Amino acid sequence: MFGIFKKKSEKEKLQSQYEKLLKEAHTLSTTNRKMSDQKTFEADEIMKKIELLD
């Protein structure tokens, strides 16, 4: 119940951003391959930041 007041950690913020980018890349993969590749690249960069936090 009190979890709604808890702030997200930096890792949690990056994880949600990573998941969002992967979803966008997946939807773009059927229409615009170049943009899909760009979103995948951005997601990979965020994953590298997440791994550095560990």
One Martini backbone bead per residue (centre of mass of N, CA, C, O) as a GRO file, in nm:
protein
   54
    1MET     BB    1   0.057   0.063  -0.021
    2PHE     BB    2   0.334   0.241   0.026
    3GLY     BB    3   0.465   0.214  -0.269
    4ILE     BB    4   0.354   0.486  -0.402
    5PHE     BB    5   0.585   0.669  -0.243
    6LYS     BB    6   0.804   0.539  -0.391
    7LYS     BB    7   1.093   0.584  -0.542
    8LYS     BB    8   1.270   0.550  -0.812
    9SER     BB    9   1.531   0.418  -0.929
   10GLU     BB   10   1.766   0.437  -1.165
   11LYS     BB   11   1.730   0.145  -1.262
   12GLU     BB   12   1.420   0.153  -1.300
   13LYS     BB   13   1.416   0.379  -1.509
   14LEU     BB   14   1.595   0.237  -1.722
   15GLN     BB   15   1.419  -0.017  -1.753
   16SER     BB   16   1.163   0.127  -1.862
   17GLN     BB   17   1.305   0.260  -2.104
   18TYR     BB   18   1.399  -0.001  -2.237
   19GLU     BB   19   1.119  -0.129  -2.281
   20LYS     BB   20   1.003   0.100  -2.452
   21LEU     BB   21   1.208   0.083  -2.686
   22LEU     BB   22   1.148  -0.212  -2.766
   23LYS     BB   23   0.853  -0.168  -2.842
   24GLU     BB   24   0.903   0.041  -3.062
   25ALA     BB   25   1.087  -0.137  -3.236
   26HIS     BB   26   0.875  -0.353  -3.293
   27THR     BB   27   0.663  -0.171  -3.434
   28LEU     BB   28   0.871  -0.054  -3.653
   29SER     BB   29   0.964  -0.321  -3.804
   30THR     BB   30   0.716  -0.312  -4.019
   31THR     BB   31   0.779  -0.003  -4.142
   32ASN     BB   32   1.077   0.101  -4.001
   33ARG     BB   33   1.390  -0.016  -3.991
   34LYS     BB   34   1.571   0.225  -3.914
   35MET     BB   35   1.418   0.307  -3.654
   36SER     BB   36   1.440   0.034  -3.518
   37ASP     BB   37   1.750   0.032  -3.500
   38GLN     BB   38   1.772   0.288  -3.328
   39LYS     BB   39   1.610   0.186  -3.081
   40THR     BB   40   1.793  -0.057  -3.026
   41PHE     BB   41   2.049   0.106  -2.973
   42GLU     BB   42   1.938   0.270  -2.734
   43ALA     BB   43   1.877   0.021  -2.559
   44ASP     BB   44   2.170  -0.078  -2.542
   45GLU     BB   45   2.281   0.173  -2.396
   46ILE     BB   46   2.104   0.136  -2.144
   47MET     BB   47   2.207  -0.144  -2.067
   48LYS     BB   48   2.494  -0.050  -2.007
   49LYS     BB   49   2.413   0.132  -1.770
   50ILE     BB   50   2.287  -0.089  -1.596
   51GLU     BB   51   2.547  -0.263  -1.571
   52LEU     BB   52   2.712  -0.038  -1.421
   53LEU     BB   53   2.526  -0.035  -1.159
   54ASP     BB   54   2.598  -0.340  -1.062
   0.00000   0.00000   0.00000
